Amino acid sequence: MKEKNNNIEKNFIQEVSKKGIPDGFIKVTDNPVKGLTSEQKVILNRKANAMFNAGNIEDARRIFITTGYSDGLTRVGNYYSSNNEPLKALKVYYLAHNSRNAEPIYENIAKVLSSILKND
């Protein structure tokens, strides 16, 4: 039984390692850059929307984080979620304060952890 638990734990760690999350799991602060005017935010968000639509998701994500544009962050999260990258999705949902989309990911994490702990 103990050997089975060790194998489950090793497999879990390997799978998590494969998904490597750049820039850490959760950003230390979720406050947009201060000092940007509304006009600057609009211009940056339009540019990020164009980047996102052109497939440049990472640069769009960075701008959306900078401006604090929650709708843009949610679209990035949806992109990650549809591409089977739930931890990246969770990070941007968290930054967007989008608990509706984050909750299912939290539930899946809880199920995995519960399953691992149940086998101990």
Backbone as ProteinMPNN parsed JSONL, in Angstrom:
{"seq_chain_A": "MKEKNNNIEKNFIQEVSKKGIPDGFIKVTDNPVKGLTSEQKVILNRKANAMFNAGNIEDARRIFITTGYSDGLTRVGNYYSSNNEPLKALKVYYLAHNSRNAEPIYENIAKVLSSILKND", "coords_chain_A": {"N_chain_A": [[0.825, -1.193, 0.0], [1.932, 1.234, 0.823], [3.891, 1.527, -1.123], [2.31, 1.916, -3.379], [1.164, 4.417, -2.761], [3.478, 5.988, -2.81], [4.112, 5.816, -5.523], [1.876, 7.096, -6.643], [2.22, 9.662, -5.604], [4.709, 10.324, -6.773], [3.981, 10.285, -9.498], [2.109, 12.355, -9.503], [3.718, 14.579, -8.815], [5.461, 14.57, -11.016], [3.658, 15.119, -13.117], [2.729, 17.676, -12.399], [5.143, 19.051, -12.536], [5.649, 18.938, -15.273], [3.851, 20.758, -16.25], [4.931, 23.177, -15.654], [4.875, 26.428, -14.355], [5.254, 29.55, -15.485], [6.593, 32.604, -14.149], [5.827, 32.237, -11.5], [3.197, 31.043, -9.268], [0.998, 32.604, -8.255], [0.6, 36.017, -8.723], [2.31, 38.425, -6.787], [1.159, 40.905, -6.162], [-1.995, 42.209, -7.107], [-2.672, 44.597, -8.077], [-3.266, 47.015, -10.538], [-0.929, 48.944, -12.517], [-0.218, 52.025, -11.102], [-0.925, 55.409, -11.924], [-1.523, 55.357, -14.571], [-3.503, 56.888, -16.968], [-7.033, 57.009, -17.747], [-7.329, 57.143, -20.499], [-4.85, 56.165, -21.375], [-5.036, 53.539, -20.441], [-7.165, 52.608, -22.014], [-6.031, 52.728, -24.582], [-3.877, 50.924, -24.267], [-5.318, 48.576, -23.614], [-6.774, 48.174, -25.984], [-4.671, 47.641, -27.717], [-3.718, 45.296, -26.519], [-5.967, 43.663, -26.87], [-5.938, 43.402, -29.654], [-3.515, 42.023, -29.911], [-4.164, 39.662, -28.528], [-6.218, 38.655, -30.181], [-4.693, 38.15, -32.413], [-3.289, 36.008, -31.601], [-1.186, 36.341, -29.883], [-0.919, 35.677, -26.992], [0.521, 35.782, -24.548], [1.81, 38.331, -24.424], [-0.438, 39.95, -24.516], [-1.629, 39.159, -22.122], [0.211, 40.196, -20.244], [-0.131, 42.956, -20.618], [-2.842, 43.234, -19.941], [-2.697, 42.575, -17.241], [-1.148, 44.708, -16.349], [-2.868, 46.872, -16.795], [-5.044, 46.107, -15.38], [-7.332, 45.021, -16.482], [-10.075, 43.258, -16.227], [-11.875, 41.803, -17.871], [-10.321, 41.2, -20.104], [-8.333, 39.652, -18.868], [-9.921, 37.514, -18.055], [-10.629, 36.422, -20.538], [-8.109, 35.55, -21.347], [-7.683, 33.642, -19.345], [-9.755, 31.852, -20.035], [-8.75, 30.998, -22.48], [-6.397, 29.64, -21.654], [-7.62, 27.676, -20.089], [-9.108, 26.246, -21.994], [-7.024, 25.152, -23.351], [-6.033, 23.216, -21.75], [-4.539, 24.073, -19.479], [-4.889, 24.509, -16.561], [-3.776, 25.661, -14.2], [-2.446, 27.977, -15.009], [-4.67, 29.278, -15.985], [-6.116, 29.593, -13.612], [-4.492, 31.426, -12.279], [-4.798, 33.838, -13.786], [-7.563, 34.159, -13.623], [-7.778, 34.577, -10.905], [-6.411, 37.034, -10.667], [-8.181, 38.573, -12.105], [-10.251, 38.661, -10.43], [-12.247, 36.776, -10.729], [-14.196, 34.722, -9.521], [-16.156, 32.914, -10.253], [-15.227, 31.483, -12.491], [-12.887, 30.511, -11.427], [-13.571, 28.827, -9.308], [-14.341, 26.091, -10.189], [-11.807, 25.096, -10.828], [-10.462, 25.247, -8.393], [-12.025, 23.34, -7.067], [-11.372, 21.001, -8.495], [-8.649, 20.782, -7.834], [-8.904, 20.374, -5.101], [-10.222, 17.887, -5.123], [-8.215, 16.23, -6.203], [-6.211, 16.459, -4.231], [-7.628, 15.476, -2.037], [-8.053, 12.845, -2.851], [-5.435, 11.9, -2.891], [-4.753, 12.173, -0.179], [-6.609, 10.442, 0.953], [-5.665, 7.986, 0.244], [-3.555, 7.626, 1.921]], "CA_chain_A": [[0.0, 0.0, 0.0], [2.827, 2.382, 0.911], [4.541, 1.657, -2.432], [1.302, 2.487, -4.259], [1.081, 5.841, -2.426], [4.693, 6.638, -3.3], [3.981, 5.925, -6.981], [0.879, 8.134, -6.914], [2.856, 10.941, -5.298], [5.716, 10.585, -7.811], [3.273, 10.623, -10.732], [1.524, 13.68, -9.312], [4.81, 15.566, -8.879], [5.927, 14.612, -12.403], [2.656, 15.805, -13.935], [2.751, 19.095, -12.047], [6.396, 19.597, -13.053], [5.515, 19.077, -16.729], [3.017, 21.925, -16.543], [5.681, 24.335, -15.211], [4.155, 27.69, -14.394], [6.18, 30.681, -15.512], [6.295, 33.779, -13.334], [5.237, 31.868, -10.221], [1.807, 30.598, -9.306], [0.109, 33.747, -8.093], [1.314, 37.284, -8.675], [2.366, 38.941, -5.42], [0.146, 41.957, -6.043], [-2.874, 42.218, -8.274], [-3.048, 45.971, -8.346], [-2.722, 47.523, -11.796], [0.064, 50.012, -12.388], [-0.809, 53.323, -10.787], [-0.402, 56.495, -12.737], [-2.036, 55.299, -15.933], [-4.778, 57.591, -17.137], [-8.071, 56.204, -18.399], [-7.024, 57.122, -21.933], [-3.718, 55.245, -21.564], [-5.545, 52.183, -20.258], [-7.954, 52.26, -23.199], [-5.096, 52.481, -25.689], [-3.168, 49.666, -23.983], [-6.254, 47.456, -23.709], [-7.04, 47.944, -27.416], [-3.476, 46.986, -28.259], [-3.707, 43.927, -25.982], [-7.038, 42.925, -27.549], [-5.439, 43.067, -30.99], [-2.508, 40.974, -29.716], [-4.872, 38.438, -28.163], [-6.899, 38.161, -31.383], [-3.665, 37.675, -33.344], [-2.672, 34.816, -31.029], [-0.071, 36.7, -29.002], [-1.614, 35.608, -25.703], [1.385, 36.163, -23.416], [1.982, 39.783, -24.371], [-1.748, 40.495, -24.149], [-1.788, 38.903, -20.679], [1.035, 41.154, -19.504], [-0.759, 44.281, -20.677], [-4.074, 43.178, -19.152], [-2.3, 42.638, -15.825], [-0.685, 46.073, -16.107], [-4.001, 47.803, -16.768], [-6.074, 45.589, -14.479], [-8.53, 44.795, -17.29], [-10.547, 41.939, -15.816], [-12.464, 41.07, -18.999], [-9.206, 40.668, -20.89], [-7.732, 38.567, -18.089], [-10.837, 36.378, -18.102], [-10.473, 35.784, -21.854], [-6.835, 34.82, -21.308], [-7.949, 32.459, -18.525], [-10.545, 30.922, -20.839], [-7.83, 30.427, -23.465], [-5.584, 28.646, -20.953], [-8.489, 26.586, -19.669], [-9.434, 25.432, -23.171], [-5.788, 24.503, -23.788], [-5.647, 22.289, -20.684], [-3.551, 24.678, -18.593], [-5.75, 25.05, -15.514], [-3.085, 26.487, -13.199], [-2.276, 29.297, -15.624], [-6.012, 29.869, -16.013], [-6.442, 30.0, -12.244], [-3.732, 32.637, -11.949], [-5.395, 35.042, -14.367], [-8.897, 34.313, -13.03], [-7.541, 35.173, -9.586], [-6.079, 38.445, -10.879], [-9.381, 39.225, -12.622], [-11.272, 38.539, -9.379], [-13.316, 36.007, -11.358], [-14.361, 33.511, -8.71], [-17.046, 31.97, -10.947], [-14.404, 30.608, -13.324], [-11.821, 29.921, -10.615], [-14.115, 27.809, -8.399], [-14.2, 24.714, -10.669], [-10.389, 24.698, -10.767], [-10.225, 24.967, -6.974], [-12.69, 22.073, -6.751], [-10.556, 19.91, -9.058], [-7.441, 20.674, -7.004], [-9.33, 19.77, -3.835], [-10.489, 16.468, -5.384], [-6.926, 15.545, -6.356], [-5.572, 16.388, -2.912], [-8.447, 14.575, -1.214], [-7.763, 11.481, -3.313], [-4.079, 11.552, -2.43], [-4.779, 12.023, 1.277], [-7.444, 9.288, 1.264], [-4.841, 6.797, 0.029], [-2.503, 7.534, 2.948]], "C_chain_A": [[0.871, 1.259, 0.0], [3.517, 2.618, -0.438], [3.583, 2.298, -3.438], [1.176, 3.992, -4.026], [2.297, 6.604, -2.935], [4.627, 6.822, -4.808], [2.986, 7.011, -7.365], [1.498, 9.511, -6.696], [3.892, 11.301, -6.36], [5.05, 11.003, -9.118], [2.676, 12.028, -10.66], [2.59, 14.763, -9.474], [5.334, 15.696, -10.308], [4.954, 15.38, -13.295], [2.641, 17.306, -13.658], [4.009, 19.754, -12.61], [6.331, 19.821, -14.559], [4.776, 20.355, -17.095], [3.707, 23.23, -16.18], [4.994, 25.679, -15.393], [5.155, 28.836, -14.38], [5.684, 31.807, -14.618], [5.628, 33.435, -12.009], [3.772, 31.524, -10.346], [0.834, 31.764, -9.224], [0.965, 35.004, -7.973], [1.23, 37.855, -7.255], [1.332, 40.04, -5.2], [-0.717, 41.939, -7.287], [-3.368, 43.616, -8.583], [-2.453, 46.413, -9.675], [-1.725, 48.65, -11.527], [-0.661, 51.33, -12.128], [-0.195, 54.373, -11.703], [-0.845, 56.43, -14.184], [-3.365, 56.042, -15.98], [-5.781, 56.641, -17.793], [-7.786, 56.064, -19.89], [-5.873, 56.158, -22.226], [-4.171, 53.798, -21.425], [-6.336, 51.725, -21.47], [-7.042, 51.911, -24.361], [-4.369, 51.155, -25.492], [-4.096, 48.455, -24.113], [-6.628, 47.155, -25.153], [-5.875, 47.214, -28.068], [-3.425, 45.523, -27.799], [-4.8, 43.076, -26.622], [-6.605, 42.495, -28.943], [-4.393, 41.952, -30.903], [-3.182, 39.633, -29.426], [-5.529, 37.828, -29.401], [-5.928, 37.631, -32.43], [-2.934, 36.444, -32.81], [-1.487, 35.089, -30.13], [-0.61, 36.824, -27.567], [-0.755, 36.141, -24.563], [1.586, 37.669, -23.309], [0.67, 40.468, -23.996], [-1.981, 40.329, -22.648], [-1.019, 39.925, -19.859], [0.399, 42.552, -19.476], [-2.032, 44.297, -19.844], [-3.773, 43.215, -17.654], [-1.898, 44.068, -15.468], [-1.852, 47.044, -15.954], [-5.094, 47.358, -15.802], [-7.383, 45.305, -15.182], [-9.052, 43.374, -17.067], [-11.183, 41.144, -16.954], [-11.375, 40.445, -19.878], [-8.532, 39.501, -20.177], [-8.617, 37.321, -18.11], [-10.74, 35.661, -19.448], [-9.169, 35.001, -21.934], [-7.008, 33.543, -20.485], [-8.749, 31.415, -19.281], [-9.685, 30.239, -21.901], [-6.99, 29.33, -22.811], [-6.421, 27.425, -20.573], [-8.821, 25.671, -20.844], [-8.218, 24.715, -23.738], [-5.186, 23.638, -22.688], [-4.479, 22.805, -19.835], [-4.293, 25.337, -17.425], [-5.03, 25.919, -14.481], [-2.801, 27.888, -13.739], [-3.617, 30.02, -15.657], [-6.386, 30.39, -14.629], [-5.739, 31.294, -11.876], [-4.405, 33.882, -12.524], [-6.835, 35.241, -13.891], [-8.778, 34.982, -11.654], [-7.268, 36.67, -9.731], [-7.278, 39.24, -11.377], [-10.499, 39.259, -11.586], [-12.498, 37.798, -9.906], [-13.478, 34.678, -10.618], [-15.247, 32.474, -9.394], [-16.238, 30.995, -11.802], [-13.307, 29.914, -12.529], [-12.329, 28.763, -9.761], [-13.99, 26.378, -8.927], [-12.756, 24.209, -10.618], [-10.017, 24.393, -9.32], [-10.826, 23.616, -6.589], [-11.889, 20.884, -7.28], [-9.27, 19.703, -8.252], [-7.788, 19.983, -5.693], [-9.602, 18.278, -4.005], [-9.192, 15.673, -5.487], [-6.258, 15.379, -4.995], [-6.322, 15.44, -1.982], [-8.167, 13.122, -1.572], [-6.401, 11.015, -2.827], [-4.085, 11.301, -0.931], [-5.582, 10.786, 1.696], [-6.634, 7.996, 1.152], [-3.747, 6.636, 1.076], [-2.902, 6.71, 4.106]], "O_chain_A": [[0.595, 2.221, -0.718], [3.707, 3.762, -0.85], [3.994, 3.123, -4.253], [1.09, 4.76, -4.984], [2.174, 7.724, -3.431], [5.038, 7.861, -5.324], [3.224, 7.765, -8.308], [1.319, 10.416, -7.511], [3.954, 12.449, -6.801], [5.488, 11.95, -9.771], [2.729, 12.79, -11.626], [2.382, 15.745, -10.187], [5.621, 16.802, -10.765], [5.367, 16.19, -14.125], [2.55, 18.11, -14.585], [3.954, 20.881, -13.104], [6.896, 20.789, -15.066], [5.047, 20.962, -18.131], [3.128, 24.299, -16.378], [4.575, 26.013, -16.502], [5.827, 29.067, -13.374], [4.485, 31.933, -14.369], [4.926, 34.275, -11.446], [3.173, 31.693, -11.408], [-0.064, 31.881, -10.058], [1.933, 35.041, -7.214], [0.186, 37.768, -6.608], [0.696, 40.087, -4.147], [-0.231, 41.684, -8.389], [-4.371, 43.79, -9.275], [-1.263, 46.21, -9.917], [-1.696, 49.227, -10.44], [-1.593, 51.695, -12.844], [0.926, 54.217, -12.189], [-0.573, 57.352, -14.954], [-4.235, 55.843, -15.132], [-5.405, 55.597, -18.326], [-7.979, 54.996, -20.471], [-5.915, 55.421, -23.211], [-3.749, 52.932, -22.191], [-6.197, 50.583, -21.909], [-7.257, 50.912, -25.047], [-4.254, 50.358, -26.423], [-3.701, 47.425, -24.661], [-6.783, 45.988, -25.514], [-6.064, 46.293, -28.862], [-3.127, 44.626, -28.588], [-4.584, 41.894, -26.888], [-6.869, 41.37, -29.367], [-4.388, 41.04, -31.73], [-2.822, 38.606, -30.001], [-5.411, 36.627, -29.642], [-6.283, 36.772, -33.237], [-2.061, 35.897, -33.485], [-0.844, 34.151, -29.658], [-0.735, 37.92, -27.02], [-1.249, 36.872, -23.704], [1.535, 38.222, -22.211], [0.665, 41.447, -23.249], [-2.468, 41.243, -21.984], [-1.543, 40.461, -18.883], [0.396, 43.23, -18.449], [-2.284, 45.259, -19.118], [-4.518, 43.823, -16.886], [-2.267, 44.576, -14.409], [-1.831, 47.926, -15.096], [-5.97, 48.147, -15.448], [-8.441, 45.341, -14.554], [-8.538, 42.414, -17.641], [-11.04, 39.922, -16.996], [-11.501, 39.308, -20.332], [-8.201, 38.49, -20.796], [-8.113, 36.2, -18.176], [-10.766, 34.432, -19.498], [-9.123, 33.918, -22.517], [-6.533, 32.479, -20.883], [-8.46, 30.223, -19.186], [-9.862, 29.055, -22.188], [-6.88, 28.225, -23.343], [-5.978, 26.286, -20.719], [-8.813, 24.448, -20.699], [-8.36, 23.775, -24.52], [-3.987, 23.36, -22.687], [-3.553, 22.059, -19.517], [-4.324, 26.562, -17.31], [-5.64, 26.839, -13.937], [-2.904, 28.872, -13.006], [-3.695, 31.219, -15.391], [-6.91, 31.495, -14.495], [-6.327, 32.162, -11.231], [-4.565, 34.877, -11.818], [-7.284, 36.38, -13.766], [-9.582, 35.843, -11.298], [-7.834, 37.48, -8.996], [-7.389, 40.436, -11.11], [-11.567, 39.818, -11.835], [-13.635, 38.139, -9.579], [-12.958, 33.647, -11.045], [-15.103, 31.278, -9.14], [-16.542, 29.802, -11.829], [-12.845, 28.842, -12.917], [-11.587, 27.811, -9.515], [-13.562, 25.506, -8.171], [-12.519, 23.022, -10.39], [-9.338, 23.404, -9.045], [-10.201, 22.839, -5.866], [-11.746, 19.874, -6.59], [-8.857, 18.566, -8.021], [-7.053, 19.112, -5.229], [-9.254, 17.484, -3.131], [-9.078, 14.58, -4.932], [-5.797, 14.291, -4.649], [-5.705, 14.688, -1.227], [-8.058, 12.269, -0.691], [-6.239, 9.871, -2.403], [-3.493, 10.33, -0.46], [-5.256, 10.154, 2.701], [-6.886, 7.032, 1.875], [-3.077, 5.604, 1.11], [-2.122, 6.545, 5.044]]}, "name": "protein", "num_of_chains": 1, "seq": "MKEKNNNIEKNFIQEVSKKGIPDGFIKVTDNPVKGLTSEQKVILNRKANAMFNAGNIEDARRIFITTGYSDGLTRVGNYYSSNNEPLKALKVYYLAHNSRNAEPIYENIAKVLSSILKND"}
